[in-house]
């Protein structure tokens, strides 16, 4: 049973998943720092306040903290933009360069049409 457990733990997928998780946590810290330390101060310069969590309104003793929601939405959009521009776009560009150009797949009918066209052209020569 211990041998099976060891084999399970050392399978490539589990190890890769663990590495991806740790890298994701490290990247999340970097992106959170980017948002909190660089993006939110810019927003504060434009709007005048970097943290909207103090914005509330009250209806029948119920406090609605819409400012915290606005802050969370801004942070989400900034994180999504950072991930898209710093991870997704570069990876897609790298993958596009590494992809081998595939031959154009031709149906049987298209191949017959090309053969007939080549035959007609060779007659005209």
CSV table of N, CA, C and O in Angstrom, one decimal:
chain,number,residue,atom,x,y,z
A,1,UNK,N,0.8,-1.2,0.0
A,1,UNK,CA,0.0,0.0,0.0
A,1,UNK,C,0.9,1.3,0.0
A,1,UNK,O,0.6,2.2,-0.7
A,2,UNK,N,2.0,1.3,0.7
A,2,UNK,CA,2.9,2.4,0.7
A,2,UNK,C,3.5,2.6,-0.6
A,2,UNK,O,3.7,3.8,-1.0
A,3,UNK,N,3.8,1.5,-1.3
A,3,UNK,CA,4.4,1.7,-2.7
A,3,UNK,C,3.4,2.4,-3.6
A,3,UNK,O,3.7,3.3,-4.4
A,4,UNK,N,2.1,2.0,-3.5
A,4,UNK,CA,1.1,2.6,-4.4
A,4,UNK,C,0.9,4.1,-4.0
A,4,UNK,O,0.8,4.9,-4.9
A,5,UNK,N,1.0,4.4,-2.7
A,5,UNK,CA,0.9,5.8,-2.3
A,5,UNK,C,2.0,6.6,-2.8
A,5,UNK,O,1.9,7.7,-3.3
A,6,UNK,N,3.2,6.1,-2.7
A,6,UNK,CA,4.4,6.7,-3.2
A,6,UNK,C,4.3,6.9,-4.7
A,6,UNK,O,4.6,8.0,-5.2
A,7,UNK,N,3.8,5.9,-5.5
A,7,UNK,CA,3.6,6.1,-6.9
A,7,UNK,C,2.6,7.2,-7.2
A,7,UNK,O,2.8,7.9,-8.2
A,8,UNK,N,1.6,7.2,-6.4
A,8,UNK,CA,0.5,8.2,-6.6
A,8,UNK,C,1.1,9.6,-6.4
A,8,UNK,O,0.9,10.5,-7.2
A,9,UNK,N,1.9,9.8,-5.4
A,9,UNK,CA,2.4,11.1,-5.1
A,9,UNK,C,3.5,11.6,-6.1
A,9,UNK,O,3.6,12.7,-6.4
A,10,UNK,N,4.2,10.6,-6.6
A,10,UNK,CA,5.3,11.0,-7.5
A,10,UNK,C,4.9,11.0,-9.0
A,10,UNK,O,5.7,11.1,-9.9
A,11,UNK,N,3.6,10.7,-9.3
A,11,UNK,CA,3.2,10.8,-10.6
A,11,UNK,C,3.4,12.2,-11.1
A,11,UNK,O,3.3,13.2,-10.4
A,12,UNK,N,3.6,12.4,-12.4
A,12,UNK,CA,3.9,13.7,-13.0
A,12,UNK,C,2.8,14.7,-12.7
A,12,UNK,O,3.1,15.9,-12.5
A,13,UNK,N,1.6,14.3,-12.8
A,13,UNK,CA,0.5,15.3,-12.7
A,13,UNK,C,0.4,15.9,-11.3
A,13,UNK,O,0.1,17.1,-11.2
A,14,UNK,N,0.6,15.1,-10.3
A,14,UNK,CA,0.5,15.6,-8.9
A,14,UNK,C,1.7,16.6,-8.7
A,14,UNK,O,1.5,17.6,-8.1
A,15,UNK,N,2.8,16.2,-9.1
A,15,UNK,CA,4.0,17.1,-8.9
A,15,UNK,C,3.8,18.4,-9.7
A,15,UNK,O,4.1,19.5,-9.1
A,16,UNK,N,3.4,18.3,-10.9
A,16,UNK,CA,3.2,19.5,-11.7
A,16,UNK,C,2.1,20.4,-11.1
A,16,UNK,O,2.2,21.6,-11.1
A,17,UNK,N,1.0,19.7,-10.6
A,17,UNK,CA,0.0,20.5,-9.9
A,17,UNK,C,0.5,21.2,-8.7
A,17,UNK,O,0.1,22.4,-8.5
A,18,UNK,N,1.3,20.6,-7.9
A,18,UNK,CA,1.8,21.2,-6.7
A,18,UNK,C,2.7,22.4,-7.1
A,18,UNK,O,2.7,23.4,-6.5
A,19,UNK,N,3.6,22.2,-8.1
A,19,UNK,CA,4.4,23.3,-8.6
A,19,UNK,C,3.6,24.4,-9.1
A,19,UNK,O,3.8,25.6,-8.8
A,20,UNK,N,2.6,24.1,-9.8
A,20,UNK,CA,1.7,25.2,-10.4
A,20,UNK,C,1.0,25.9,-9.3
A,20,UNK,O,0.8,27.2,-9.3
A,21,UNK,N,0.6,25.2,-8.2
A,21,UNK,CA,-0.1,25.9,-7.1
A,21,UNK,C,0.8,26.8,-6.4
A,21,UNK,O,0.5,28.0,-6.1
A,22,UNK,N,2.1,26.4,-6.1
A,22,UNK,CA,3.0,27.2,-5.4
A,22,UNK,C,3.4,28.4,-6.3
A,22,UNK,O,3.5,29.6,-5.8
A,23,UNK,N,3.6,28.2,-7.6
A,23,UNK,CA,3.9,29.3,-8.5
A,23,UNK,C,2.7,30.3,-8.6
A,23,UNK,O,2.9,31.5,-8.6
A,24,UNK,N,1.5,29.7,-8.5
A,24,UNK,CA,0.3,30.6,-8.5
A,24,UNK,C,0.2,31.5,-7.3
A,24,UNK,O,-0.1,32.6,-7.4
A,25,UNK,N,0.5,30.9,-6.2
A,25,UNK,CA,0.5,31.7,-4.9
A,25,UNK,C,1.6,32.8,-5.0
A,25,UNK,O,1.3,34.0,-4.6
A,26,UNK,N,2.8,32.5,-5.5
A,26,UNK,CA,3.8,33.5,-5.6
A,26,UNK,C,3.4,34.6,-6.6
A,26,UNK,O,3.6,35.8,-6.4
A,27,UNK,N,2.8,34.2,-7.7
A,27,UNK,CA,2.4,35.1,-8.7
A,27,UNK,C,1.3,36.0,-8.2
A,27,UNK,O,1.2,37.2,-8.5
A,28,UNK,N,0.4,35.4,-7.4
A,28,UNK,CA,-0.7,36.2,-6.8
A,28,UNK,C,-0.2,37.3,-5.9
A,28,UNK,O,-0.7,38.4,-5.9
A,29,UNK,N,0.9,37.0,-5.1
A,29,UNK,CA,1.5,38.0,-4.3
A,29,UNK,C,2.0,39.1,-5.1
A,29,UNK,O,1.9,40.3,-4.8
A,30,UNK,N,2.7,38.8,-6.2
A,30,UNK,CA,3.2,39.8,-7.1
A,30,UNK,C,2.1,40.7,-7.7
A,30,UNK,O,2.2,41.9,-7.7
A,31,UNK,N,1.1,40.0,-8.2
A,31,UNK,CA,0.0,40.8,-8.8
A,31,UNK,C,-0.8,41.6,-7.8
A,31,UNK,O,-1.1,42.8,-8.0
A,32,UNK,N,-1.0,41.1,-6.6
A,32,UNK,CA,-1.6,41.9,-5.5
A,32,UNK,C,-0.8,43.1,-5.2
A,32,UNK,O,-1.3,44.2,-5.0
A,33,UNK,N,0.5,43.0,-5.1
A,33,UNK,CA,1.4,44.1,-4.9
A,33,UNK,C,1.3,45.1,-6.0
A,33,UNK,O,1.3,46.3,-5.8
A,34,UNK,N,1.3,44.6,-7.2
A,34,UNK,CA,1.1,45.5,-8.4
A,34,UNK,C,-0.2,46.3,-8.3
A,34,UNK,O,-0.2,47.5,-8.5
A,35,UNK,N,-1.3,45.7,-7.9
A,35,UNK,CA,-2.5,46.3,-7.8
A,35,UNK,C,-2.5,47.3,-6.7
A,35,UNK,O,-2.9,48.5,-6.8
A,36,UNK,N,-2.1,46.9,-5.5
A,36,UNK,CA,-2.2,47.7,-4.3
A,36,UNK,C,-1.2,48.8,-4.3
A,36,UNK,O,-1.5,49.9,-3.8
A,37,UNK,N,0.0,48.6,-4.8
A,37,UNK,CA,1.1,49.5,-4.7
A,37,UNK,C,1.2,50.4,-5.9
A,37,UNK,O,1.9,51.5,-5.8
A,38,UNK,N,0.7,50.0,-7.1
A,38,UNK,CA,0.9,50.8,-8.3
A,38,UNK,C,-0.4,51.2,-8.9
A,38,UNK,O,-0.5,52.4,-9.3
A,39,UNK,N,-1.4,50.4,-9.0
A,39,UNK,CA,-2.6,50.7,-9.7
A,39,UNK,C,-3.5,51.5,-8.8
A,39,UNK,O,-4.1,52.6,-9.2
A,40,UNK,N,-3.7,51.1,-7.6
A,40,UNK,CA,-4.6,51.8,-6.7
A,40,UNK,C,-4.2,53.3,-6.4
A,40,UNK,O,-5.0,54.2,-6.3
A,41,UNK,N,-2.8,53.5,-6.2
A,41,UNK,CA,-2.4,54.9,-6.1
A,41,UNK,C,-2.7,55.8,-7.3
A,41,UNK,O,-3.1,57.0,-7.2
A,42,UNK,N,-2.7,55.2,-8.5
A,42,UNK,CA,-3.0,55.9,-9.7
A,42,UNK,C,-4.5,56.3,-9.7
A,42,UNK,O,-4.9,57.4,-10.0
A,43,UNK,N,-5.3,55.3,-9.3
A,43,UNK,CA,-6.8,55.5,-9.2
A,43,UNK,C,-7.0,56.6,-8.1
A,43,UNK,O,-7.9,57.5,-8.3
A,44,UNK,N,-6.2,56.6,-7.0
A,44,UNK,CA,-6.4,57.6,-6.0
A,44,UNK,C,-6.0,59.0,-6.5
A,44,UNK,O,-6.7,59.9,-6.1
A,45,UNK,N,-5.0,59.1,-7.4
A,45,UNK,CA,-4.7,60.4,-8.0
A,45,UNK,C,-5.9,60.9,-8.9
A,45,UNK,O,-6.2,62.1,-8.8
A,46,UNK,N,-6.5,60.0,-9.6
A,46,UNK,CA,-7.6,60.4,-10.5
A,46,UNK,C,-8.9,60.7,-9.7
A,46,UNK,O,-9.5,61.7,-9.9
A,47,UNK,N,-9.2,59.8,-8.8
A,47,UNK,CA,-10.5,59.9,-8.1
A,47,UNK,C,-10.4,60.6,-6.8
A,47,UNK,O,-11.3,61.2,-6.3
A,48,UNK,N,-9.2,60.4,-6.2
A,48,UNK,CA,-9.0,61.1,-4.9
A,48,UNK,C,-9.0,60.1,-3.7
A,48,UNK,O,-8.7,60.6,-2.6
A,49,UNK,N,-9.3,58.9,-3.9
A,49,UNK,CA,-9.3,57.9,-2.8
A,49,UNK,C,-8.9,56.5,-3.3
A,49,UNK,O,-9.5,56.0,-4.2
A,50,UNK,N,-7.9,55.9,-2.7
A,50,UNK,CA,-7.4,54.6,-3.1
A,50,UNK,C,-8.3,53.5,-2.6
A,50,UNK,O,-8.3,52.4,-3.2
A,51,UNK,N,-9.0,53.7,-1.5
A,51,UNK,CA,-9.8,52.6,-0.9
A,51,UNK,C,-11.2,53.1,-0.7
A,51,UNK,O,-11.4,54.1,0.0
A,52,UNK,N,-12.1,52.5,-1.3
A,52,UNK,CA,-13.5,53.0,-1.3
A,52,UNK,C,-14.3,52.2,-0.2
A,52,UNK,O,-15.5,52.4,-0.1
A,53,UNK,N,-13.7,51.4,0.7
A,53,UNK,CA,-14.4,50.6,1.6
A,53,UNK,C,-15.2,51.4,2.6
A,53,UNK,O,-16.1,50.9,3.3
A,54,UNK,N,-14.8,52.7,2.8
A,54,UNK,CA,-15.6,53.6,3.7
A,54,UNK,C,-16.9,54.1,3.2
A,54,UNK,O,-17.7,54.7,3.9
A,55,UNK,N,-17.1,53.9,1.9
A,55,UNK,CA,-18.4,54.4,1.3
A,55,UNK,C,-19.5,53.4,1.6
A,55,UNK,O,-19.5,52.2,1.3
A,56,UNK,N,-20.5,53.9,2.3
A,56,UNK,CA,-21.7,53.1,2.7
A,56,UNK,C,-23.0,53.9,2.5
A,56,UNK,O,-22.9,55.2,2.4
A,57,UNK,N,-24.1,53.3,2.6
A,57,UNK,CA,-25.4,53.9,2.8
A,57,UNK,C,-26.2,53.0,3.6
A,57,UNK,O,-26.0,51.8,3.7
A,58,UNK,N,-27.2,53.5,4.3
A,58,UNK,CA,-28.0,52.8,5.2
A,58,UNK,C,-29.5,52.9,4.9
A,58,UNK,O,-30.0,54.0,4.6
A,59,UNK,N,-30.1,51.8,4.9
A,59,UNK,CA,-31.6,51.7,4.7
A,59,UNK,C,-32.1,50.8,5.8
A,59,UNK,O,-31.8,49.6,5.9
A,60,UNK,N,-33.0,51.4,6.7
A,60,UNK,CA,-33.6,50.7,7.8
A,60,UNK,C,-32.6,49.9,8.6
A,60,UNK,O,-32.7,48.7,8.9
A,61,UNK,N,-31.6,50.6,9.1
A,61,UNK,CA,-30.5,50.0,9.9
A,61,UNK,C,-29.7,49.0,9.2
A,61,UNK,O,-28.9,48.3,9.9
A,62,UNK,N,-29.8,48.8,7.9
A,62,UNK,CA,-29.0,47.9,7.2
A,62,UNK,C,-27.9,48.7,6.5
A,62,UNK,O,-28.3,49.6,5.7
A,63,UNK,N,-26.7,48.4,6.7
A,63,UNK,CA,-25.6,49.2,6.1
A,63,UNK,C,-25.1,48.4,4.9
A,63,UNK,O,-24.8,47.3,4.9
A,64,UNK,N,-25.1,49.2,3.8
A,64,UNK,CA,-24.7,48.6,2.5
A,64,UNK,C,-23.3,49.2,2.2
A,64,UNK,O,-23.1,50.4,2.0
A,65,UNK,N,-22.3,48.3,2.2
A,65,UNK,CA,-20.9,48.8,2.0
A,65,UNK,C,-20.5,48.6,0.5
A,65,UNK,O,-19.8,47.8,0.1
A,66,UNK,N,-21.1,49.5,-0.3
A,66,UNK,CA,-20.9,49.5,-1.7
A,66,UNK,C,-19.4,49.8,-2.1
A,66,UNK,O,-18.9,49.4,-3.1
A,67,UNK,N,-18.8,50.6,-1.2
A,67,UNK,CA,-17.4,51.0,-1.5
A,67,UNK,C,-16.4,49.8,-1.5
A,67,UNK,O,-15.5,49.7,-2.3
A,68,UNK,N,-16.7,48.9,-0.6
A,68,UNK,CA,-15.8,47.6,-0.5
A,68,UNK,C,-16.0,46.8,-1.8
A,68,UNK,O,-15.1,46.3,-2.3
A,69,UNK,N,-17.3,46.8,-2.3
A,69,UNK,CA,-17.5,46.1,-3.6
A,69,UNK,C,-16.8,46.8,-4.7
A,69,UNK,O,-16.2,46.1,-5.6
A,70,UNK,N,-16.8,48.1,-4.8
A,70,UNK,CA,-16.2,48.9,-5.8
A,70,UNK,C,-14.7,48.6,-5.8
A,70,UNK,O,-14.0,48.3,-6.8
A,71,UNK,N,-14.1,48.6,-4.6
A,71,UNK,CA,-12.7,48.3,-4.4
A,71,UNK,C,-12.4,46.9,-4.9
A,71,UNK,O,-11.4,46.7,-5.6
A,72,UNK,N,-13.2,45.9,-4.6
A,72,UNK,CA,-13.0,44.5,-5.0
A,72,UNK,C,-13.1,44.4,-6.5
A,72,UNK,O,-12.3,43.7,-7.1
A,73,UNK,N,-14.0,45.1,-7.1
A,73,UNK,CA,-14.2,45.0,-8.6
A,73,UNK,C,-13.0,45.6,-9.3
A,73,UNK,O,-12.4,45.1,-10.2
A,74,UNK,N,-12.5,46.8,-8.8
A,74,UNK,CA,-11.3,47.4,-9.4
A,74,UNK,C,-10.1,46.5,-9.2
A,74,UNK,O,-9.3,46.3,-10.2
A,75,UNK,N,-9.9,45.9,-8.1
A,75,UNK,CA,-8.8,44.9,-7.9
A,75,UNK,C,-8.9,43.7,-8.8
A,75,UNK,O,-7.9,43.3,-9.4
A,76,UNK,N,-10.1,43.2,-8.9
A,76,UNK,CA,-10.3,42.1,-9.8
A,76,UNK,C,-10.0,42.4,-11.3
A,76,UNK,O,-9.3,41.7,-11.9
A,77,UNK,N,-10.4,43.6,-11.7
A,77,UNK,CA,-10.1,44.0,-13.1
A,77,UNK,C,-8.7,44.2,-13.3
A,77,UNK,O,-8.1,43.8,-14.3
A,78,UNK,N,-8.0,44.8,-12.3
A,78,UNK,CA,-6.6,45.0,-12.4
A,78,UNK,C,-5.8,43.7,-12.4
A,78,UNK,O,-4.9,43.5,-13.2
A,79,UNK,N,-6.2,42.7,-11.6
A,79,UNK,CA,-5.6,41.4,-11.6
A,79,UNK,C,-5.8,40.7,-12.9
A,79,UNK,O,-4.9,40.1,-13.4
A,80,UNK,N,-7.0,40.7,-13.4
A,80,UNK,CA,-7.4,40.1,-14.6
A,80,UNK,C,-6.5,40.7,-15.8
A,80,UNK,O,-6.0,39.9,-16.6
A,81,UNK,N,-6.4,42.0,-15.8
A,81,UNK,CA,-5.6,42.6,-16.9
A,81,UNK,C,-4.1,42.2,-16.7
A,81,UNK,O,-3.5,41.9,-17.7
A,82,UNK,N,-3.6,42.2,-15.5
A,82,UNK,CA,-2.2,41.8,-15.3
A,82,UNK,C,-2.0,40.4,-15.8
A,82,UNK,O,-1.0,40.1,-16.5
A,83,UNK,N,-2.9,39.5,-15.4
A,83,UNK,CA,-2.7,38.1,-15.8
A,83,UNK,C,-2.8,38.0,-17.3
A,83,UNK,O,-2.0,37.3,-18.0
A,84,UNK,N,-3.7,38.7,-17.9
A,84,UNK,CA,-3.9,38.6,-19.4
A,84,UNK,C,-2.7,39.1,-20.1
A,84,UNK,O,-2.2,38.5,-21.0
A,85,UNK,N,-2.2,40.3,-19.7
A,85,UNK,CA,-1.1,40.9,-20.5
A,85,UNK,C,0.3,40.4,-20.1
A,85,UNK,O,1.2,40.4,-21.0
A,86,UNK,N,0.4,39.9,-18.9
A,86,UNK,CA,1.8,39.4,-18.5
A,86,UNK,C,1.9,37.9,-18.6
A,86,UNK,O,3.0,37.4,-18.5
A,87,UNK,N,0.8,37.2,-18.7
A,87,UNK,CA,0.9,35.7,-18.7
A,87,UNK,C,0.3,35.2,-20.0
A,87,UNK,O,0.9,34.5,-20.8
A,88,UNK,N,-1.0,35.4,-20.2
A,88,UNK,CA,-1.7,34.8,-21.3
A,88,UNK,C,-1.2,35.3,-22.7
A,88,UNK,O,-0.9,34.4,-23.5
A,89,UNK,N,-1.0,36.6,-22.9
A,89,UNK,CA,-0.5,37.0,-24.2
A,89,UNK,C,0.9,36.5,-24.5
A,89,UNK,O,1.1,36.0,-25.6
A,90,UNK,N,1.8,36.6,-23.6
A,90,UNK,CA,3.2,36.1,-23.9
A,90,UNK,C,3.2,34.6,-24.1
A,90,UNK,O,3.9,34.1,-25.0
A,91,UNK,N,2.4,33.9,-23.3
A,91,UNK,CA,2.4,32.4,-23.6
A,91,UNK,C,1.8,32.1,-24.9
A,91,UNK,O,2.3,31.2,-25.6
A,92,UNK,N,0.7,32.8,-25.3
A,92,UNK,CA,0.1,32.5,-26.6
A,92,UNK,C,1.1,32.9,-27.7
A,92,UNK,O,1.2,32.2,-28.7
A,93,UNK,N,1.9,33.9,-27.6
A,93,UNK,CA,2.9,34.3,-28.6
A,93,UNK,C,4.0,33.3,-28.7
A,93,UNK,O,4.4,32.9,-29.8
A,94,UNK,N,4.4,32.8,-27.5
A,94,UNK,CA,5.4,31.7,-27.5
A,94,UNK,C,4.9,30.5,-28.2
A,94,UNK,O,5.6,29.8,-29.0
A,95,UNK,N,3.7,30.1,-27.9
A,95,UNK,CA,3.1,28.9,-28.4
A,95,UNK,C,2.9,29.0,-29.9
A,95,UNK,O,3.1,28.1,-30.7
A,96,UNK,N,2.5,30.2,-30.4
A,96,UNK,CA,2.3,30.4,-31.8
A,96,UNK,C,3.6,30.3,-32.6
A,96,UNK,O,3.6,29.8,-33.7
A,97,UNK,N,4.7,30.8,-32.0
A,97,UNK,CA,6.0,30.6,-32.6
A,97,UNK,C,6.5,29.2,-32.7
A,97,UNK,O,7.2,28.8,-33.6
A,98,UNK,N,6.2,28.4,-31.7
A,98,UNK,CA,6.7,27.1,-31.6
A,98,UNK,C,5.8,26.1,-32.4
A,98,UNK,O,6.3,25.0,-32.8
A,99,UNK,N,4.6,26.5,-32.7
A,99,UNK,CA,3.7,25.6,-33.5
A,99,UNK,C,4.3,25.5,-34.9
A,99,UNK,O,4.7,26.4,-35.6
A,100,UNK,N,4.3,24.3,-35.4
A,100,UNK,CA,4.8,24.0,-36.7
A,100,UNK,C,3.7,24.3,-37.7
A,100,UNK,O,2.5,24.0,-37.4
A,101,UNK,N,4.0,24.9,-38.8
A,101,UNK,CA,2.9,25.1,-39.8
A,101,UNK,C,2.4,23.8,-40.3
A,101,UNK,O,3.1,22.9,-40.8
A,102,UNK,N,1.1,23.6,-40.1
A,102,UNK,CA,0.5,22.3,-40.5
A,102,UNK,C,0.1,22.5,-42.0
A,102,UNK,O,-0.2,23.5,-42.5
A,103,UNK,N,0.2,21.4,-42.7
A,103,UNK,CA,-0.2,21.4,-44.1
A,103,UNK,C,-1.7,21.5,-44.2
A,103,UNK,O,-2.4,21.1,-43.3
A,104,UNK,N,-2.0,22.3,-45.2
A,104,UNK,CA,-3.4,22.5,-45.4
A,104,UNK,C,-4.1,21.2,-45.7
A,104,UNK,O,-3.8,20.5,-46.6
A,105,UNK,N,-5.2,20.9,-44.9
A,105,UNK,CA,-5.9,19.7,-45.1
A,105,UNK,C,-6.8,19.9,-46.3
A,105,UNK,O,-7.6,20.8,-46.3
A,106,UNK,N,-6.7,18.9,-47.2
A,106,UNK,CA,-7.5,19.0,-48.4
A,106,UNK,C,-8.4,17.9,-48.5
A,106,UNK,O,-8.0,16.7,-48.3
A,107,UNK,N,-9.7,18.2,-48.8
A,107,UNK,CA,-10.7,17.1,-48.9
A,107,UNK,C,-10.4,16.4,-50.2
A,107,UNK,O,-9.7,16.8,-51.1
A,108,UNK,N,-11.0,15.2,-50.4
A,108,UNK,CA,-10.8,14.4,-51.6
A,108,UNK,C,-11.4,15.2,-52.8
A,108,UNK,O,-10.8,15.2,-53.9
A,109,UNK,N,-12.5,15.8,-52.6
A,109,UNK,CA,-13.1,16.6,-53.7
A,109,UNK,C,-12.2,17.7,-54.1
A,109,UNK,O,-12.0,17.9,-55.3
A,110,UNK,N,-11.6,18.4,-53.2
A,110,UNK,CA,-10.7,19.5,-53.5
A,110,UNK,C,-9.5,19.0,-54.2
A,110,UNK,O,-9.0,19.6,-55.1
A,111,UNK,N,-9.0,17.8,-53.7
A,111,UNK,CA,-7.8,17.3,-54.4
A,111,UNK,C,-8.1,16.9,-55.8
A,111,UNK,O,-7.3,17.1,-56.7
A,112,UNK,N,-9.3,16.3,-56.1
A,112,UNK,CA,-9.7,16.0,-57.5
A,112,UNK,C,-9.8,17.2,-58.3
A,112,UNK,O,-9.3,17.2,-59.5
A,113,UNK,N,-10.3,18.3,-57.8
A,113,UNK,CA,-10.5,19.5,-58.5
A,113,UNK,C,-9.1,20.1,-58.9
A,113,UNK,O,-8.8,20.6,-60.0
A,114,UNK,N,-8.1,20.0,-57.9
A,114,UNK,CA,-6.8,20.5,-58.2
A,114,UNK,C,-6.1,19.6,-59.3
A,114,UNK,O,-5.4,20.1,-60.2
A,115,UNK,N,-6.3,18.3,-59.2
A,115,UNK,CA,-5.7,17.4,-60.2
A,115,UNK,C,-6.3,17.7,-61.6
A,115,UNK,O,-5.5,17.8,-62.6
A,116,UNK,N,-7.6,17.9,-61.7
A,116,UNK,CA,-8.2,18.2,-63.0
A,116,UNK,C,-7.7,19.6,-63.5
A,116,UNK,O,-7.4,19.7,-64.7
A,117,UNK,N,-7.6,20.6,-62.6
A,117,UNK,CA,-7.1,21.9,-63.0
A,117,UNK,C,-5.6,21.8,-63.5
A,117,UNK,O,-5.3,22.4,-64.5
A,118,UNK,N,-4.8,21.0,-62.8
A,118,UNK,CA,-3.4,20.8,-63.3
A,118,UNK,C,-3.4,20.1,-64.6
A,118,UNK,O,-2.6,20.4,-65.5
A,119,UNK,N,-4.3,19.1,-64.8
A,119,UNK,CA,-4.3,18.4,-66.1
A,119,UNK,C,-4.7,19.3,-67.2
A,119,UNK,O,-4.2,19.3,-68.3
A,120,UNK,N,-5.7,20.2,-67.0
A,120,UNK,CA,-6.1,21.2,-68.0
A,120,UNK,C,-5.0,22.1,-68.3
A,120,UNK,O,-4.8,22.5,-69.5
A,121,UNK,N,-4.3,22.6,-67.3
A,121,UNK,CA,-3.2,23.5,-67.5
A,121,UNK,C,-2.1,22.8,-68.3
A,121,UNK,O,-1.4,23.5,-69.2
A,122,UNK,N,-1.8,21.5,-68.0
A,122,UNK,CA,-0.7,20.9,-68.8
A,122,UNK,C,-1.1,20.6,-70.2
A,122,UNK,O,-0.2,20.6,-71.1
A,123,UNK,N,-2.4,20.5,-70.6
A,123,UNK,CA,-2.8,20.4,-71.9
A,123,UNK,C,-2.6,21.7,-72.7
A,123,UNK,O,-2.2,21.6,-73.9
A,124,UNK,N,-2.8,22.8,-72.1
A,124,UNK,CA,-2.7,24.1,-72.7
A,124,UNK,C,-1.2,24.4,-73.0
A,124,UNK,O,-0.9,25.3,-73.7
A,125,UNK,N,-0.3,23.7,-72.4
A,125,UNK,CA,1.1,24.1,-72.6
A,125,UNK,C,1.7,23.5,-73.8
A,125,UNK,O,1.7,22.8,-74.6
